[in-house]
Amino acid sequence: AFSSDIKHWRSVKSMEGVSVRSMFWKVGMEIVVFLYLLDNETSFMILFGSGIGVLIEVWKLGKAVRPKNFGQVKLFGVLPWFQLEETESYSKSTTKEYDEQAMKYLSYVLYPLVAGYSVYSLVFEKHKGWYSWVLGSLVGVVYMFGFIMMFPQIFINYKLKSVAHLPMKAFMYKALNTVIDDLFSFIIKMPMMH
């Protein structure tokens, strides 16, 4: 799975037609799953695969944005930070406008679902502590609603009236992987979600 993903993204030259904002979310989701696995003392083999997945997502995001001005910006007024500059093929196209619009619509649905599941998890599930509750809630949301993150790409394809920017093979792989992963990770009851 990693090799076909790398092969596809290695050949990508333009980010036109690709949802960069969902790429940011995907990196965040991969990090949440990795931290959840780490918190639950999962085997090294599973942690290694998840860690490689995080690195691949960061690498893919690096094709869409570039860090700049490190140290000139301060995070929380103290920590040196950087700004992100979007590639010209994304920022100068209508893709960016459609991506922002899709994420706005998605936020209307996603944020209440995240809050609702977090409250459900706090009330009905046991956790080791607050950190475990936050991670457990976030990873539950990732598994339950991960397929929703395909919406921005579908919205962009619809608005552009084209699927040329994300080949059908890559899109079907992404769709099947998301549905199967979410189904087996969330619906099948196991001691841990992963």
Tab-separated table of C-alpha atoms in Angstrom:
chain	number	residue	atom	x	y	z
A	1	ALA	CA	0.000	0.000	0.000
A	2	PHE	CA	2.811	2.396	0.860
A	3	SER	CA	4.641	1.703	-2.400
A	4	SER	CA	1.660	2.496	-4.647
A	5	ASP	CA	0.974	5.679	-2.667
A	6	ILE	CA	4.617	6.767	-2.990
A	7	LYS	CA	4.684	5.861	-6.691
A	8	HIS	CA	1.602	7.989	-7.368
A	9	TRP	CA	2.753	11.017	-5.358
A	10	ARG	CA	6.300	10.898	-6.717
A	11	SER	CA	4.913	11.629	-10.190
A	12	VAL	CA	2.630	14.489	-9.045
A	13	LYS	CA	3.960	17.816	-10.342
A	14	SER	CA	0.933	20.061	-9.817
A	15	MET	CA	-1.407	20.346	-6.831
A	16	GLU	CA	-4.236	21.680	-8.973
A	17	GLY	CA	-7.358	19.647	-8.305
A	18	VAL	CA	-6.010	18.140	-5.054
A	19	SER	CA	-7.453	18.998	-1.626
A	20	VAL	CA	-4.462	20.322	0.325
A	21	ARG	CA	-6.583	21.055	3.400
A	22	SER	CA	-7.643	17.408	3.623
A	23	MET	CA	-3.950	16.515	3.361
A	24	PHE	CA	-3.348	18.574	6.535
A	25	TRP	CA	-6.213	16.739	8.237
A	26	LYS	CA	-4.821	13.388	7.086
A	27	VAL	CA	-1.444	14.185	8.701
A	28	GLY	CA	-3.238	15.111	11.922
A	29	MET	CA	-5.324	11.942	11.816
A	30	GLU	CA	-2.242	9.765	11.264
A	31	ILE	CA	-0.477	11.437	14.204
A	32	VAL	CA	-3.521	10.866	16.441
A	33	VAL	CA	-3.602	7.156	15.533
A	34	PHE	CA	0.157	6.861	16.158
A	35	LEU	CA	-0.124	8.537	19.585
A	36	TYR	CA	-3.121	6.328	20.448
A	37	LEU	CA	-1.139	3.207	19.583
A	38	LEU	CA	1.802	4.484	21.609
A	39	ASP	CA	-0.467	5.228	24.594
A	40	ASN	CA	-1.900	1.708	24.481
A	41	GLU	CA	1.536	0.059	24.343
A	42	THR	CA	0.962	-1.573	20.966
A	43	SER	CA	3.571	-3.870	19.436
A	44	PHE	CA	6.580	-2.372	17.710
A	45	MET	CA	5.542	-3.761	14.299
A	46	ILE	CA	2.220	-1.904	14.331
A	47	LEU	CA	3.872	1.258	15.690
A	48	PHE	CA	6.511	1.065	12.960
A	49	GLY	CA	3.887	0.796	10.204
A	50	SER	CA	1.892	3.660	11.665
A	51	GLY	CA	5.040	5.782	12.024
A	52	ILE	CA	5.959	5.142	8.387
A	53	GLY	CA	2.402	6.186	7.471
A	54	VAL	CA	2.871	9.498	9.336
A	55	LEU	CA	6.183	10.139	7.556
A	56	ILE	CA	4.640	9.414	4.140
A	57	GLU	CA	1.740	11.793	4.812
A	58	VAL	CA	4.175	14.539	5.888
A	59	TRP	CA	6.239	13.911	2.738
A	60	LYS	CA	3.104	14.185	0.567
A	61	LEU	CA	2.153	17.416	2.327
A	62	GLY	CA	5.656	18.697	1.578
A	63	LYS	CA	4.787	18.544	-2.113
A	64	ALA	CA	1.890	20.949	-1.485
A	65	VAL	CA	3.363	23.463	0.978
A	66	ARG	CA	6.811	24.721	1.869
A	67	PRO	CA	7.935	26.089	5.256
A	68	LYS	CA	9.403	29.592	5.211
A	69	ASN	CA	10.552	32.305	7.637
A	70	PHE	CA	11.526	29.918	10.431
A	71	GLY	CA	12.099	31.813	13.664
A	72	GLN	CA	10.550	35.063	12.454
A	73	VAL	CA	7.151	33.922	13.697
A	74	LYS	CA	6.678	32.965	17.349
A	75	LEU	CA	4.186	30.323	18.443
A	76	PHE	CA	2.450	31.467	21.645
A	77	GLY	CA	4.805	34.442	21.527
A	78	VAL	CA	7.742	32.267	22.643
A	79	LEU	CA	8.547	29.255	20.437
A	80	PRO	CA	10.229	29.835	17.075
A	81	TRP	CA	7.832	28.745	14.348
A	82	PHE	CA	7.443	28.997	10.593
A	83	GLN	CA	4.889	29.965	7.984
A	84	LEU	CA	3.678	27.668	5.258
A	85	GLU	CA	3.684	28.740	1.640
A	86	GLU	CA	1.374	26.925	-0.775
A	87	THR	CA	2.653	25.822	-4.150
A	88	GLU	CA	1.754	28.113	-6.992
A	89	SER	CA	-0.199	25.402	-8.830
A	90	TYR	CA	-2.579	25.240	-5.853
A	91	SER	CA	-2.754	28.850	-4.682
A	92	LYS	CA	-3.293	30.362	-8.137
A	93	SER	CA	-6.019	27.912	-9.170
A	94	THR	CA	-9.717	27.647	-8.400
A	95	THR	CA	-8.872	24.486	-6.480
A	96	LYS	CA	-7.963	26.525	-3.395
A	97	GLU	CA	-11.316	28.328	-3.453
A	98	TYR	CA	-13.229	25.040	-3.801
A	99	ASP	CA	-11.102	23.418	-1.099
A	100	GLU	CA	-11.871	26.232	1.361
A	101	GLN	CA	-15.561	25.998	0.502
A	102	ALA	CA	-15.626	22.218	0.962
A	103	MET	CA	-13.858	22.404	4.333
A	104	LYS	CA	-16.291	25.105	5.496
A	105	TYR	CA	-19.260	22.856	4.673
A	106	LEU	CA	-17.514	19.862	6.206
A	107	SER	CA	-16.864	21.737	9.452
A	108	TYR	CA	-20.616	22.258	9.909
A	109	VAL	CA	-21.000	18.481	10.151
A	110	LEU	CA	-17.672	17.326	11.555
A	111	TYR	CA	-17.245	19.570	14.613
A	112	PRO	CA	-20.611	18.704	16.204
A	113	LEU	CA	-19.912	14.999	15.558
A	114	VAL	CA	-16.497	15.290	17.243
A	115	ALA	CA	-18.020	17.059	20.251
A	116	GLY	CA	-20.868	14.534	20.478
A	117	TYR	CA	-18.593	11.506	20.302
A	118	SER	CA	-16.203	13.032	22.863
A	119	VAL	CA	-19.061	13.514	25.345
A	120	TYR	CA	-20.312	9.974	24.636
A	121	SER	CA	-16.816	8.583	25.218
A	122	LEU	CA	-16.412	10.524	28.471
A	123	VAL	CA	-19.729	9.301	29.853
A	124	PHE	CA	-19.861	5.657	28.679
A	125	GLU	CA	-16.255	4.462	28.276
A	126	LYS	CA	-13.398	3.945	30.732
A	127	HIS	CA	-10.095	5.753	30.262
A	128	LYS	CA	-6.714	5.710	32.030
A	129	GLY	CA	-6.721	9.492	32.332
A	130	TRP	CA	-7.518	12.717	30.547
A	131	TYR	CA	-4.784	12.209	27.939
A	132	SER	CA	-6.152	8.749	27.145
A	133	TRP	CA	-9.673	10.147	26.930
A	134	VAL	CA	-8.603	12.858	24.470
A	135	LEU	CA	-6.655	10.371	22.338
A	136	GLY	CA	-9.400	7.741	22.562
A	137	SER	CA	-12.039	10.271	21.553
A	138	LEU	CA	-9.969	11.601	18.674
A	139	VAL	CA	-9.060	8.161	17.371
A	140	GLY	CA	-12.701	7.086	17.660
A	141	VAL	CA	-13.652	10.076	15.539
A	142	VAL	CA	-10.893	9.249	13.044
A	143	TYR	CA	-12.173	5.694	12.656
A	144	MET	CA	-15.845	6.595	12.694
A	145	PHE	CA	-15.761	9.635	10.430
A	146	GLY	CA	-12.525	9.157	8.487
A	147	PHE	CA	-14.475	8.519	5.309
A	148	ILE	CA	-15.956	12.032	5.607
A	149	MET	CA	-12.503	13.432	4.867
A	150	MET	CA	-12.938	12.264	1.278
A	151	PHE	CA	-15.670	14.887	0.850
A	152	PRO	CA	-13.348	17.811	-0.040
A	153	GLN	CA	-11.729	15.830	-2.872
A	154	ILE	CA	-15.122	14.719	-4.200
A	155	PHE	CA	-16.386	18.322	-3.964
A	156	ILE	CA	-13.342	19.631	-5.865
A	157	ASN	CA	-13.741	16.966	-8.553
A	158	TYR	CA	-17.417	17.877	-8.908
A	159	LYS	CA	-16.728	21.616	-9.158
A	160	LEU	CA	-13.887	21.149	-11.649
A	161	LYS	CA	-15.967	18.607	-13.593
A	162	SER	CA	-12.867	16.446	-13.761
A	163	VAL	CA	-11.183	13.532	-12.036
A	164	ALA	CA	-7.946	13.902	-13.988
A	165	HIS	CA	-6.089	15.360	-10.991
A	166	LEU	CA	-6.577	12.248	-8.885
A	167	PRO	CA	-6.514	9.092	-11.021
A	168	MET	CA	-9.413	6.679	-10.563
A	169	LYS	CA	-7.058	3.949	-9.354
A	170	ALA	CA	-5.666	6.199	-6.599
A	171	PHE	CA	-9.137	7.419	-5.630
A	172	MET	CA	-10.608	3.908	-5.472
A	173	TYR	CA	-7.634	2.719	-3.414
A	174	LYS	CA	-8.182	5.636	-1.041
A	175	ALA	CA	-11.934	4.980	-0.813
A	176	LEU	CA	-11.642	1.218	-0.246
A	177	ASN	CA	-8.798	1.613	2.220
A	178	THR	CA	-10.754	4.184	4.212
A	179	VAL	CA	-13.983	2.169	4.347
A	180	ILE	CA	-12.314	-1.155	5.147
A	181	ASP	CA	-9.917	0.345	7.709
A	182	ASP	CA	-12.710	2.237	9.449
A	183	LEU	CA	-15.032	-0.750	9.374
A	184	PHE	CA	-12.573	-3.221	10.871
A	185	SER	CA	-11.002	-0.777	13.325
A	186	PHE	CA	-14.180	0.678	14.754
A	187	ILE	CA	-17.072	-1.754	14.335
A	188	ILE	CA	-15.341	-4.994	15.339
A	189	LYS	CA	-15.088	-4.983	19.127
A	190	MET	CA	-11.534	-5.444	20.335
A	191	PRO	CA	-9.722	-4.475	23.530
A	192	MET	CA	-8.264	-1.525	21.605
A	193	MET	CA	-9.531	0.198	18.502
A	194	HIS	CA	-6.459	-0.634	16.441
